[in-house]
Structures are given as structure tokens and as C-alpha cells.
Short mmCIF file of C-alpha atoms and ligand atoms in Angstrom, two decimals:
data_model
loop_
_atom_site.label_atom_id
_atom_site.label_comp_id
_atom_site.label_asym_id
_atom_site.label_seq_id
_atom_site.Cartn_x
_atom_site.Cartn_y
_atom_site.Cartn_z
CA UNK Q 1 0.00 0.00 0.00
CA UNK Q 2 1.30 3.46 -0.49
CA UNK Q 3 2.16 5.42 2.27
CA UNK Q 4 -0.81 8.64 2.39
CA UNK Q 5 1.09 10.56 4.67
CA UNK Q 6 0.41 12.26 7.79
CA UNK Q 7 -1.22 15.57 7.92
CA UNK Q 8 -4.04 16.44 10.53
CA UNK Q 9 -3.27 20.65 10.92
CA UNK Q 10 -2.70 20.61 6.74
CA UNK Q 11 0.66 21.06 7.00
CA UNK Q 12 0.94 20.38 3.67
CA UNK Q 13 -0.33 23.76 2.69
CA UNK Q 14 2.59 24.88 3.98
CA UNK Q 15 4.94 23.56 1.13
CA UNK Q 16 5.40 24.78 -2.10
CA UNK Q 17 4.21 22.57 -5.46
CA UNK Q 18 8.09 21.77 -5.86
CA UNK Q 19 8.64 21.12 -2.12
CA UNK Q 20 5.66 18.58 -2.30
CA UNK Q 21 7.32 16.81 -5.56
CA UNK Q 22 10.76 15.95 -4.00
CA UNK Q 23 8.80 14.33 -1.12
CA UNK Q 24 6.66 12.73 -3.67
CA UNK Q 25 9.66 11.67 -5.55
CA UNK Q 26 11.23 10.17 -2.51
CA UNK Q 27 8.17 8.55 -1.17
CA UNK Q 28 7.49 6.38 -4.53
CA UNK Q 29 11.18 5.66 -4.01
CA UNK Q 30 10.49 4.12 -0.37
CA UNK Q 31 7.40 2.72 -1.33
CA UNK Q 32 8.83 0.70 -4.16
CA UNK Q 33 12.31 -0.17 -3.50
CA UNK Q 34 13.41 0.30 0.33
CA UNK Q 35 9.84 -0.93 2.44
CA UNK Q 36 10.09 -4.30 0.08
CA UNK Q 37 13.52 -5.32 0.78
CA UNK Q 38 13.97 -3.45 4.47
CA UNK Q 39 12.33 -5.83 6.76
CA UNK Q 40 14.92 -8.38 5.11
CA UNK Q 41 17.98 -6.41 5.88
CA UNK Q 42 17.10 -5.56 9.30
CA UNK Q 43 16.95 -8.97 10.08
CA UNK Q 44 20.29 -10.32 7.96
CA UNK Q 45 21.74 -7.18 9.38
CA UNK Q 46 22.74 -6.36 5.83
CA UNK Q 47 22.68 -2.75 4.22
CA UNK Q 48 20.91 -2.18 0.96
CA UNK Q 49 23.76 -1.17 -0.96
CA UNK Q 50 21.86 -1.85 -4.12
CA UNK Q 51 19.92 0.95 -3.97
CA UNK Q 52 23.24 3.16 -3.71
CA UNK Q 53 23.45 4.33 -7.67
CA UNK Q 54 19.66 4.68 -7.75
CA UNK Q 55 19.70 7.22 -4.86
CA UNK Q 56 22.20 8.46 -6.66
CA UNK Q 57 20.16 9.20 -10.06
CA UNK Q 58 17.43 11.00 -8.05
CA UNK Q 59 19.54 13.09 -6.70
CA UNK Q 60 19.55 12.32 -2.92
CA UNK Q 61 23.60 12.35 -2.19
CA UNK Q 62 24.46 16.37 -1.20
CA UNK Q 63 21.33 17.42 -2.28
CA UNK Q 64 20.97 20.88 -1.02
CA UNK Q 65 24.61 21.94 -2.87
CA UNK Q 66 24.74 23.34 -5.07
CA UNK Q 67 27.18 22.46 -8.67
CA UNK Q 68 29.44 19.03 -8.71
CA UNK Q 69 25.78 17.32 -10.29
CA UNK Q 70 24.23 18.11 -6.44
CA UNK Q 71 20.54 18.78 -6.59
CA UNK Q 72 20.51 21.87 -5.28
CA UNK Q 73 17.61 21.50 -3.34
CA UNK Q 74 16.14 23.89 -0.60
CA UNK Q 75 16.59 23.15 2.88
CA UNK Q 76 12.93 22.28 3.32
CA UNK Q 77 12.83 20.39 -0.11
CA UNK Q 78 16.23 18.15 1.52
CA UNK Q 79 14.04 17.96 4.91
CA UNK Q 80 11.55 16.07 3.39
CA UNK Q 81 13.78 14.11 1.19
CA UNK Q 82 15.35 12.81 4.81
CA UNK Q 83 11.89 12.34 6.40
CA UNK Q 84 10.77 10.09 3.47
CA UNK Q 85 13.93 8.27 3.55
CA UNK Q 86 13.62 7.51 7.56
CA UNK Q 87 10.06 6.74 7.25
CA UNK Q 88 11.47 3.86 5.31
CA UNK Q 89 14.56 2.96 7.75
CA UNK Q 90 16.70 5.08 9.69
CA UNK Q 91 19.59 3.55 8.37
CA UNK Q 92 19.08 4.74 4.98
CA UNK Q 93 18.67 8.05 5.55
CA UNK Q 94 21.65 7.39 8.11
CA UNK Q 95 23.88 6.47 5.08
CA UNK Q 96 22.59 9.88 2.58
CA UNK Q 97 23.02 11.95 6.18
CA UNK Q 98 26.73 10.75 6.68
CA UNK Q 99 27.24 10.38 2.39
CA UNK Q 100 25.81 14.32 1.96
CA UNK Q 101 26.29 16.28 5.33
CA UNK Q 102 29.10 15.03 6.69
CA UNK Q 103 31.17 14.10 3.78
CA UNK Q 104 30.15 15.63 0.68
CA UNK Q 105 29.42 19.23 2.78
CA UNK Q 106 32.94 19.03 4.37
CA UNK Q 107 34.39 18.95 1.02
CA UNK Q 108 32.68 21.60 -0.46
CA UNK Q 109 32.62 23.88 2.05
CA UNK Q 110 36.48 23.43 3.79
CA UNK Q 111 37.80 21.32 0.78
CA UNK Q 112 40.62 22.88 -1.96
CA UNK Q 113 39.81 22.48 -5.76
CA UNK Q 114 41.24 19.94 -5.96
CA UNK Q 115 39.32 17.68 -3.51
CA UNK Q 116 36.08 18.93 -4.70
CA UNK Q 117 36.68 17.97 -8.39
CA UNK Q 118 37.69 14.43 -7.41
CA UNK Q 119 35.41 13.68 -4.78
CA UNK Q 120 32.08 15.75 -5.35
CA UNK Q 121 30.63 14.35 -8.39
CA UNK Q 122 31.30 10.70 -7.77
CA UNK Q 123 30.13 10.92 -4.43
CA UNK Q 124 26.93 13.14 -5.86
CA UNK Q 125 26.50 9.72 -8.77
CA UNK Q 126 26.91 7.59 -5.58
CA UNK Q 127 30.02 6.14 -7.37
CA UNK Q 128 32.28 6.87 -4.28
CA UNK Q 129 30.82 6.59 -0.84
CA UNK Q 130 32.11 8.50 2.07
CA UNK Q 131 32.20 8.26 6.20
CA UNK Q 132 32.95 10.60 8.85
CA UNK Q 133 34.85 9.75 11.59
CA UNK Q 134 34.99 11.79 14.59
CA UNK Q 135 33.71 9.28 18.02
CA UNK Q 136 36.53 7.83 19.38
CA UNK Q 137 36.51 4.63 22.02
CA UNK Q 138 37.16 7.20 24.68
CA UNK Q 139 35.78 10.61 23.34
CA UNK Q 140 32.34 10.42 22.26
CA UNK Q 141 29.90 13.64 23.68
CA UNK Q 142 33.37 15.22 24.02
CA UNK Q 143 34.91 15.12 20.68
CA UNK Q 144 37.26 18.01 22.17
CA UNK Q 145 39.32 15.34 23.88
CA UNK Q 146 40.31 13.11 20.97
CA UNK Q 147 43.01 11.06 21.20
CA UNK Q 148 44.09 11.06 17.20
CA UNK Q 149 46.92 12.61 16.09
CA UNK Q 150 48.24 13.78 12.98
CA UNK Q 151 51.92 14.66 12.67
CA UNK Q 152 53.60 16.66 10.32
CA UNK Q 153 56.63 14.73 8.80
CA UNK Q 154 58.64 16.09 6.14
CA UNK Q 155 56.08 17.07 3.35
CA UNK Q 156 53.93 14.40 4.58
CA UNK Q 157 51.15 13.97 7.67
CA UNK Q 158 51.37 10.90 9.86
CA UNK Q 159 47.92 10.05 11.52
CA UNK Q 160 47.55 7.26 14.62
CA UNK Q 161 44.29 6.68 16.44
CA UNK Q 162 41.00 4.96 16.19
CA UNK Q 163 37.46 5.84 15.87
CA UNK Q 164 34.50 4.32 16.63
CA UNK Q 165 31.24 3.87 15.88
CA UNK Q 166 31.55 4.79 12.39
CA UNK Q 167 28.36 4.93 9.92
CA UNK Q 168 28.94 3.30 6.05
CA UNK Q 169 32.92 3.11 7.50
CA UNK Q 170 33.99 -0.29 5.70
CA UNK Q 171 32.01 0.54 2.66
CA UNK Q 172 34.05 4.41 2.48
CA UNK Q 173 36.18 4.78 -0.59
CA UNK Q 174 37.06 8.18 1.55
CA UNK Q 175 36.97 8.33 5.10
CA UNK Q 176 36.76 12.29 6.80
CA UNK Q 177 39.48 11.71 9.59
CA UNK Q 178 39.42 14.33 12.59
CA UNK Q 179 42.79 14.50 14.06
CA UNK Q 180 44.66 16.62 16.44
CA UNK Q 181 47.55 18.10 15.13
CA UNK Q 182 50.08 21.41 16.33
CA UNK Q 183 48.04 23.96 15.16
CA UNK Q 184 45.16 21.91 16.90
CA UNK Q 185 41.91 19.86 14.88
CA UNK Q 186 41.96 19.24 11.42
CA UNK Q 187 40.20 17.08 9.32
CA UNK Q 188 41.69 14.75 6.78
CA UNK Q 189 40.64 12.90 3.46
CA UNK Q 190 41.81 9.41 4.12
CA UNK Q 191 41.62 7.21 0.94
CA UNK Q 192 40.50 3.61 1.12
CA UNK Q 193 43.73 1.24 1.05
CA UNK Q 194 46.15 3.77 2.23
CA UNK Q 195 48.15 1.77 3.95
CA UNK Q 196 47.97 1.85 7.51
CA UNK Q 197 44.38 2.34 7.73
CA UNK Q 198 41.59 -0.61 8.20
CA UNK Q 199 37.97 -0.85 9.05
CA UNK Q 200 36.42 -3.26 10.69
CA UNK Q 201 32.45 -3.81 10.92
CA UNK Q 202 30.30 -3.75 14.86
CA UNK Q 203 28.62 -6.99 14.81
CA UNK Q 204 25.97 -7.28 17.39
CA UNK Q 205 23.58 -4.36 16.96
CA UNK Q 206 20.30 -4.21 18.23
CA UNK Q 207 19.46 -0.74 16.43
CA UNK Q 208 20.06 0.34 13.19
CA UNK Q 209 21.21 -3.28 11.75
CA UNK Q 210 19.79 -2.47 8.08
CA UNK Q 211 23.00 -0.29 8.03
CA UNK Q 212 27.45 -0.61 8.23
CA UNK Q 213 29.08 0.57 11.34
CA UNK Q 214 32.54 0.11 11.75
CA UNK Q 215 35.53 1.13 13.58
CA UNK Q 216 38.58 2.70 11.91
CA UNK Q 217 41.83 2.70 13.14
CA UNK Q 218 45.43 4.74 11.97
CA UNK Q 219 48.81 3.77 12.47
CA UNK Q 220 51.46 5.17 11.15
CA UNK Q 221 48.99 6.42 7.97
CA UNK Q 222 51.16 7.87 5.86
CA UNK Q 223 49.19 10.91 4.24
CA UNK Q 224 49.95 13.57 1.31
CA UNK Q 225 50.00 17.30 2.63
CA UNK Q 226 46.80 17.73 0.01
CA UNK Q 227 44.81 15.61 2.03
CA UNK Q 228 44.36 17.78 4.48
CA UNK Q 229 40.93 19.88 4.36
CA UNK Q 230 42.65 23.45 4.15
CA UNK Q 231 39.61 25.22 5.22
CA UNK Q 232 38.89 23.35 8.77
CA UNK Q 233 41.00 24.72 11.71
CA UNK Q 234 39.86 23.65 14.99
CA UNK Q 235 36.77 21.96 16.33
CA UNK Q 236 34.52 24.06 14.89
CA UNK Q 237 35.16 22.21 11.54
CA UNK Q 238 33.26 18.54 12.62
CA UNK Q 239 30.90 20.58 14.56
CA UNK Q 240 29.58 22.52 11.71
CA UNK Q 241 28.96 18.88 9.74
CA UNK Q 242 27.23 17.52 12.72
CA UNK Q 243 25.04 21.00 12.79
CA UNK Q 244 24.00 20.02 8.78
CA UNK Q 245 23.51 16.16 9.51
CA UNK Q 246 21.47 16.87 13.18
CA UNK Q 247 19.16 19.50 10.76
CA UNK Q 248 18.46 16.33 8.54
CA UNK Q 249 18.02 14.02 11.28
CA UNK Q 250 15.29 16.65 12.68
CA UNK Q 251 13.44 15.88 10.00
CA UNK Q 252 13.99 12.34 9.34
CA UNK Q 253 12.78 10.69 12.74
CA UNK Q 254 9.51 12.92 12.01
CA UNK Q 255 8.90 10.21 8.87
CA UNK Q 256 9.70 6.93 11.33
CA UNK Q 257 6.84 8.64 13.84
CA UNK Q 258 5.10 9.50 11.23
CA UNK Q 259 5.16 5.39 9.58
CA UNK Q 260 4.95 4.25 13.32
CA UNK Q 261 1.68 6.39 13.91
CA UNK Q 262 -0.20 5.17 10.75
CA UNK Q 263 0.54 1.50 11.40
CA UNK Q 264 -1.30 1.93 14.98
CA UNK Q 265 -4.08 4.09 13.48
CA UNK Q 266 -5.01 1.13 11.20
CA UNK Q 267 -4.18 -1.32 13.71
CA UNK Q 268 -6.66 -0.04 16.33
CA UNK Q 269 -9.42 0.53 13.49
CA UNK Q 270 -9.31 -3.24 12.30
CA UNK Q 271 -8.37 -5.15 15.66
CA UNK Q 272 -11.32 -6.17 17.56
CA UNK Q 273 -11.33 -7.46 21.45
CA UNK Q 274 -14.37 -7.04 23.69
CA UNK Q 275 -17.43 -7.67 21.86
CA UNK Q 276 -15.91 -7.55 18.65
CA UNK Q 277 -15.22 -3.81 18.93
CA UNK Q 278 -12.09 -1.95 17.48
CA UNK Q 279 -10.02 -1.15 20.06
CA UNK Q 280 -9.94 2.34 18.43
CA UNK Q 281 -13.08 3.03 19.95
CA UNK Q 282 -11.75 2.75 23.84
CA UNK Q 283 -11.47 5.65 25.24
CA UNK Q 284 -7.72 5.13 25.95
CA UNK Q 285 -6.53 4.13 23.16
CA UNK Q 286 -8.28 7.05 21.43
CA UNK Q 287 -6.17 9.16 24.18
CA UNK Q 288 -3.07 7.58 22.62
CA UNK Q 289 -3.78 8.34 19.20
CA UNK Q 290 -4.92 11.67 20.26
CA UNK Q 291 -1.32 12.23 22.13
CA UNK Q 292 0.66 10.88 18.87
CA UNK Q 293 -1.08 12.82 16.26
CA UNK Q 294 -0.50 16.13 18.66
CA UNK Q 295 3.31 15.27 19.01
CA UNK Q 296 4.14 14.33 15.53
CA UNK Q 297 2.04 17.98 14.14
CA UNK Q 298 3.79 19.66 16.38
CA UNK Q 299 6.98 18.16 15.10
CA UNK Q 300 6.42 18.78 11.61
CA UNK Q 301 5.67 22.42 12.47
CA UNK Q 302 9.19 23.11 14.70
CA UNK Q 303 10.78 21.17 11.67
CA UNK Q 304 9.18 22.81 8.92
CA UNK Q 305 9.96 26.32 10.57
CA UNK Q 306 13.84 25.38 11.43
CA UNK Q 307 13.92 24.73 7.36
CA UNK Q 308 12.47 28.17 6.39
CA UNK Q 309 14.90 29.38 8.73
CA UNK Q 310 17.93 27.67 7.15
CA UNK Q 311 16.82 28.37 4.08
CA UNK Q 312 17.02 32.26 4.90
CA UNK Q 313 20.50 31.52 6.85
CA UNK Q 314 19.05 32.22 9.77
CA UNK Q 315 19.00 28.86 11.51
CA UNK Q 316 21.51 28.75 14.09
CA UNK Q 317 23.31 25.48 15.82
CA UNK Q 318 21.50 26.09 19.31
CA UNK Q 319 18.08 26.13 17.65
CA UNK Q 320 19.04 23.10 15.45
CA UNK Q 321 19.48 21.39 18.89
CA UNK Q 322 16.42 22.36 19.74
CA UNK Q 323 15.13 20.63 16.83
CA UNK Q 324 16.97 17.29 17.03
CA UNK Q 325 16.24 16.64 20.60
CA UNK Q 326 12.45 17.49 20.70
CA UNK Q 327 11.98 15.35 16.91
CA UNK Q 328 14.21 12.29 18.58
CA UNK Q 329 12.62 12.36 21.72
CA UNK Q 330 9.45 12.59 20.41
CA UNK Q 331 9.70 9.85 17.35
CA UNK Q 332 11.09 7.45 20.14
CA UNK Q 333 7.72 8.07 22.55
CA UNK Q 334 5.43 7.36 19.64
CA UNK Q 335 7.05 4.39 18.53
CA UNK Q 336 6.92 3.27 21.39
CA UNK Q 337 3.34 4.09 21.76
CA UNK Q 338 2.60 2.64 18.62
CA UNK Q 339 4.33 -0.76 19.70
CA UNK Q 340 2.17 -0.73 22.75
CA UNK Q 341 -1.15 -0.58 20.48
CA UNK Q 342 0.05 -3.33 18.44
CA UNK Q 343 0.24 -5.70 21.89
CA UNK Q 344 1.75 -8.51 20.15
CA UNK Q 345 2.18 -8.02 17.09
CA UNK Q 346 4.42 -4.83 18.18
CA UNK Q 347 7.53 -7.03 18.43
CA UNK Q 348 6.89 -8.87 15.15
CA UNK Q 349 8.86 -8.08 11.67
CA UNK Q 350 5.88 -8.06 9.99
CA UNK Q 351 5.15 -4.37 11.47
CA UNK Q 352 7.93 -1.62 10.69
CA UNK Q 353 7.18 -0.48 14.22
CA UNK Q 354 9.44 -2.37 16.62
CA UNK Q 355 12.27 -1.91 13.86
CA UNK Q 356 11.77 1.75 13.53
CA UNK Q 357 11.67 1.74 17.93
CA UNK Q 358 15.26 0.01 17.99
CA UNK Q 359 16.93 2.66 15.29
CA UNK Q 360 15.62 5.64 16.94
CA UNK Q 361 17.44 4.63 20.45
CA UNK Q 362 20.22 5.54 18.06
CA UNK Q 363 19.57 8.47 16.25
CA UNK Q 364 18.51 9.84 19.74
CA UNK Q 365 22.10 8.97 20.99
CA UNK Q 366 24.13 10.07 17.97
CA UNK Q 367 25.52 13.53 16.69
CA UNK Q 368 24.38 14.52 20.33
CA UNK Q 369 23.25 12.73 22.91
CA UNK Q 370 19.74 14.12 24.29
CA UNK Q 371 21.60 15.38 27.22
CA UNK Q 372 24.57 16.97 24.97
CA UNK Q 373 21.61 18.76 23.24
CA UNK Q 374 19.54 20.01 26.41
CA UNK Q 375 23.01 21.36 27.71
CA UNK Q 376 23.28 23.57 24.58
CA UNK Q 377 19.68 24.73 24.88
CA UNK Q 378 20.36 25.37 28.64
CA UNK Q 379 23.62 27.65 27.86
CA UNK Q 380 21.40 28.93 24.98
CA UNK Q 381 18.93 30.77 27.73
CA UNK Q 382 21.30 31.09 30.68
CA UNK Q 383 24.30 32.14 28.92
CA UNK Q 384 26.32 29.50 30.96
CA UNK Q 385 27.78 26.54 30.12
CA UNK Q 386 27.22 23.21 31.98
CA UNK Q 387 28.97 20.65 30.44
CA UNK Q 388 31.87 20.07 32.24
C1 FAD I 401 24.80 3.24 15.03
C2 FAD I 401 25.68 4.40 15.32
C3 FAD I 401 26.25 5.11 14.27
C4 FAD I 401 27.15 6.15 14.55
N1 FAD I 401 27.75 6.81 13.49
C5 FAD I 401 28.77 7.69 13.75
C6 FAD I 401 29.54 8.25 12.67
O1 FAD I 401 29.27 8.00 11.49
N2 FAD I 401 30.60 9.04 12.99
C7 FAD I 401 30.96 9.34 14.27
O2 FAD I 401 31.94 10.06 14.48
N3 FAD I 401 30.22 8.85 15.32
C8 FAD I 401 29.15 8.03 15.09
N4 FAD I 401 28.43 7.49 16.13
C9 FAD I 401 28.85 7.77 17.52
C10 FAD I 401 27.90 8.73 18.24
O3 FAD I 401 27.98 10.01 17.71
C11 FAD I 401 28.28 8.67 19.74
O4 FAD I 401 27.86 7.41 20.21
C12 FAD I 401 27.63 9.80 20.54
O5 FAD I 401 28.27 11.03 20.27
C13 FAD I 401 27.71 9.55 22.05
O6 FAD I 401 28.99 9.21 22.45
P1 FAD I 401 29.24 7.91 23.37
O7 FAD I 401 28.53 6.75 22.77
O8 FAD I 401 30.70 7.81 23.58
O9 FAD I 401 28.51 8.24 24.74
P2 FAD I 401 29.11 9.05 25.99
O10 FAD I 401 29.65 10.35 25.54
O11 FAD I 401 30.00 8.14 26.77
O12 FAD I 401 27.77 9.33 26.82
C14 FAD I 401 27.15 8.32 27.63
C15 FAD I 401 26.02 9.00 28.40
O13 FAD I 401 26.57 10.03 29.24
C16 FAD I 401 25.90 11.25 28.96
N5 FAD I 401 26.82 12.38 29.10
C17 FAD I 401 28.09 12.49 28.64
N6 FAD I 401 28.61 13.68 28.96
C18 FAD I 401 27.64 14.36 29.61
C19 FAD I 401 27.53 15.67 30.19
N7 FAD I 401 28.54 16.56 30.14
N8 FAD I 401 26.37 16.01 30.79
C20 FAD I 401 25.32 15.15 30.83
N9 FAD I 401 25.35 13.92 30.30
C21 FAD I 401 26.49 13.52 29.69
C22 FAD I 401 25.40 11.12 27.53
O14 FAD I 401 24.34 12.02 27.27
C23 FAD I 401 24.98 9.66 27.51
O15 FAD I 401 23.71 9.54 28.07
C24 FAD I 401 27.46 6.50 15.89
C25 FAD I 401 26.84 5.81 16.94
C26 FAD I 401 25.96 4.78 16.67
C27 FAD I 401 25.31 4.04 17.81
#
């Protein structure tokens, strides 16, 4: 069945004919290639990689740049693009965050010529995947402390460490390496096979298993002086990627409530118990409903807003916290909601609900913890900073 959407305040009036195409675009996409295969992957813990060059013809990788082939899409027109794309699994629109915001928008925006004419296009075609990697075993919410180092050697840099945690990082052709060097953070293009440099895969996941995450480690990685990113200095650098992927995410869990919500609404309309009855017409589970479709408007709204924002450079990194902690927080209350509703049948595959549950305890965890983001809220209206 294709997905109708979700709209009870008519939200949709809000969006321009060409805003309400891209999502169209994106939601026959979902509809006909990721919900038939996704269930499958979950379980096999297996990526769709398949559907890499075909994200890549619609336009999906980078797609609010502008030149390289990007799609130059709005901000609002790439926020709906993510929500469709997490409606179908957060993992996929894990792997076009981490591919577009924190890859392909590095390059572009800190990147010399050079870097952008080899790396933007491909990665725009989908013909070269990228990964970011910042979380370190010991440094995660405090990316400030990291432990790799990059060391200048002659005309050459020398980088040792190991990150962790690292989305699409065995399937990179490019990894975006944060080290510490001198002059202090800087980010480097590290090529697959450079010697010195593996990745290894996380086995084990309970959450987001429809998608690669590895761990990377360094030694002795012999680099070129022209893979360094000549426009990052400091931490600022990662933290303005994380700022572009967190806006994305914002929007994305929105979809995954959006897919959870639906499947309960139908649920509770065609399962009967007590005199044959739907439970859709108890007074509680009405309540539910009620809560879920109040949340999720309210979601769309803040995220709709954040995107006209962005899209008039307004949007700042405190209110984009804002926006990824309330969207996470609430996507993860209605699924589980929604799980409750289906009693049973809320653990089984055969409902995207219980998947879409176990992904969000990620997304609410990473590129900010909940806490990380409430902190920057709180020194937002108090002018102080609590995080130490
Ligand atoms: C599936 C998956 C994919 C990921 N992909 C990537 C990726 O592509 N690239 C990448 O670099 N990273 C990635 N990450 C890592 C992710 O960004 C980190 O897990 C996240 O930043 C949290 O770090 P941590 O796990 O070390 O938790 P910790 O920092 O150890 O935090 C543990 C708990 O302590 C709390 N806490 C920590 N400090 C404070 C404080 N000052 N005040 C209050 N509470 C605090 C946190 O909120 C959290 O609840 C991924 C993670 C997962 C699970």
C-alpha cells in the first residue's frame, strides 16, 4: 500500500508545489524499493547497498549543494527528502546523512579544488561513498578530547588513532578523519587502502542493523600534505557537519513517527477485542492516538519552521538542537506508543514499528546525545555553560 502521509493541521499547505514533488519523488522511491527489501535487511543485518546508484540518479547524495551534479535542493525540499527516507529505515537516511552532510558538505565547504573535483561528483553519482569519523573509544559527547593525532613529517602527515562507531565506515572509498595536530583539529581525506588504515564492521547491533558501522583505526597512515581539508582549523570544523547532519536528522525521525503512527491508526481501526469492537473506539486508546497525532504535528511544524529558517541563513546550531532533541525524543515516545497498540504483534517483523523503535534509540544517541543537546539549549537561555 502506499504510504498517504500524515497531515491532521494541513501542514501540507505549507509547502510549495516543488517542495511537495521531492517528497513525492522520494516517497514512490520508499514505497517501491526500500519498504520491500527493508524488513529483510534488518533482520540479515545487511545494508541495501543496491539501492546506492539509484539514490544516486534521483539526486539524494548532497542534495541541497549546489554544482558538482548536487541537486541543489532547498533546505525544506532536503528535509523532506530525509523524512521520506527515515520513514522507510533510519539507516538509509543514516547512510545519505553521513554520504551528503558530513562528507560531501565538508568537502565543499572546507575542501581545496582539488578535492572537490575528485570527490564531489562521484560521491553526488553515488560512485564513491564516504564516512565521517569523529567518536573515538574514549571521546564520544566530548569530541574536544580526541586522542588522534596527525603529525607533520617532512612534506607528509602521519595520523595514529581509532574511531568508533563509524556509519557506512567499511564501505568508504574516503573516510573524513578528525585529528589533532600542532596547530590543533583538522580534518583529513583518508583514501581507502592507504596503507595503515583498516575498518572493521560492529557486529551485534540491536538498532540500526539495516545499516554498516565500523571502527577505523590509523597507524602510522602515511598521508599527502593535500589531504588535508585546508579550510577546517579547529573543532569548529566537525561541529559545523554535525550541525548540517542533526538538521536532517530533525526531520527524518519525524517520517519513522510519522510510519509508526499510521501502522497503529489502522491497527486499532481493524483489531477487535471485547465484543468484537475496534479497540480504536476505547477511550484510551483514542487518548493515545490523540497524544501521537498532537506530538508528531507539532513536530512537523518546529521542523518545517527550522527549514524556512535555514533556508534564509538564519538557523543557528543552538536552535538546530532544539530541533533534534524534541523530533528524537518525540519519534522514540510514539514508537513506542505505537508498539504498545500493536500488543503482540508490536515485536513482530511483519510491522515496521518495533524496527523503527530500535533505530531511533540511536539516532537519539548520535551527533548529540539528548543530554549533549539540552546542555546547549540550557547555555542557549542562561548564557552559561554546563557541560563540564
Ligand atoms: C549506530 C551508530 C552510528 C554512529 N555513526 C557515527 C559516525 O558516522 N561518525 C561518528 O563520528 N560517530 C558516530 N556514532 C557515535 C555517536 O555520535 C556517539 O555514540 C555519541 O556522540 C555519544 O557518544 P558515546 O557513545 O561515547 O557516549 P558518551 O559520551 O560516553 O555518553 C554516555 C552517556 O553520558 C551522557 N553524558 C556524557 N557527557 C555528559 C555531560 N557533560 N552532561 C550530561 N550527560 C552527559 C550522555 O548524554 C549519555 O547519556 C554512531 C553511533 C551509533 C550508535
Amino acid at each position: 500500500m502506499p504510504f498517504r502521509g500524515v497531515d491532521y493541521m494541513l501542514v501540507d499547505s505549507l509547502f510549495s508545489e516543488q517542495e511537495l514533488l521531492v517528497r513525492q519523488t522520494a516517497r514512490e522511491f520508499v514505497d517501491g524499493e526500500v519498504v520491500p527489501v527493508v524488513k529483510d535487511c534488518f533482520r540479515e543485518g545487511r545494508f541495501p547497498a543496491h539501492l546506492i546508484p539509484k539514490m544516486g540518479e534521483l539526486g539524494f547524495y548532497g542534495a541541497n549543494l549546489e554544482g558538482y551534479g548536487c541537486a541543489g535542493m532547498s533546505n525544506v525540499e532536503y528535509g523532506l527528502l530525509m523524512q521520506e527516507l527515515e520513514r522507510g529505515d533510519s539507516g538509509l537516511r543514516s547512510f545519505c546523512s553521513v554520504q551528503g552532510a558530513l562528507c560531501m558538505y565538508p568537502i565543499y565547504t572546507y575542501g581545496s579544488d582539488e578535492q572537490k573535483d575528485k570527490w564531489l561528483p562521484r560521491m553526488a553519482r553515488g560512485e564513491a561513498i564516504g564516512c565521517f569519523g569523529l567518536t573515538e573509544p574514549g571521546f564520544g559527547s566530548n569530541p574536544a578530547g580526541m586522542g588522534t593525532r596527525a603529525e607533520k613529517q617532512g612534506g607528509e602527515w602521519v595520523l595514529n588513532g581509532e574511531k568508533t562507531w563509524i556509519t557506512s565506515g567499511s564501505a568508504a572509498d574516503v573516510a573524513i578523519v578528525w585529528a589533532r595536530a600542532e596547530e590543533g583539529i583538522r580534518g583529513f581525506l583518508v583514501e581507502k587502502g592507504t596503507p595503515g588504515f583498516t575498518a572493521s564492521d560492529i557486529h551485534g547491533k540491536l538498532s540500526m542493523r539495516a545499516s554498516i558501522t565500523s571502527s577505523l583505526s590509523l597507524v602510522n597512515c602515511r598521508l599527502p600534505e593535500s589531504a588535508m581539508l585546508p579550510g577546517a582549523k579547529g573543532l569548529k570544523g566537525p561541529l559545523s557537519c554535525l550541525t548540517q547532519a542533526r538538521y536532517g536528522i530533525g526531520w527524518g525521525v519525524v517520517g519513522a513517527a510519522m510510519e509508526c503512527y499510521e501502522t497503529a491508526r489502522e491497527y486499532s481501526i481493524t483489531r477487535k477485542q471485547f465484543e468484537n469492537r475496534p479497540i480504536a473506539s476505547h477511550q484510551l486508546v483514542q487518548q493515545k492516538l490523540a497524544e501521537m497525532i498532537t506530538e508528531i504535528t507539532k513536530a512537523q511544524l518546529l521542523a518545517m519552521h527550522a527549514g524556512r529558517l535555514k533556508d534564509t541563513g538564519k538557523l543557528d546550531p543552538a536552535h538546530v538542537s532544539m530541533l533534534k532533541r524534541n523530533n528524537c525524543a518525540m519519534a522514540l515516545d510514539i514508537a513506542r506508543a505505537a508498539r504498545d497498540l500493536l500488543g503482540a504483534n508490536g515485536i513482530s517483523e511483519d510491522y515496521p514499528v518495533f524496527r523503527h523503535m530500535c533505530n531511533l534509540e540511536t539516532v537519539k544517541t548520535y551527533e548529540g546525545t539528548d543530554h549533549i543537546h539540552a546542555l546547549v539549549i540550557g547555555e542557549r537561555v542562561t548564557g552559561i555553560a554546563a557541560y563540564k
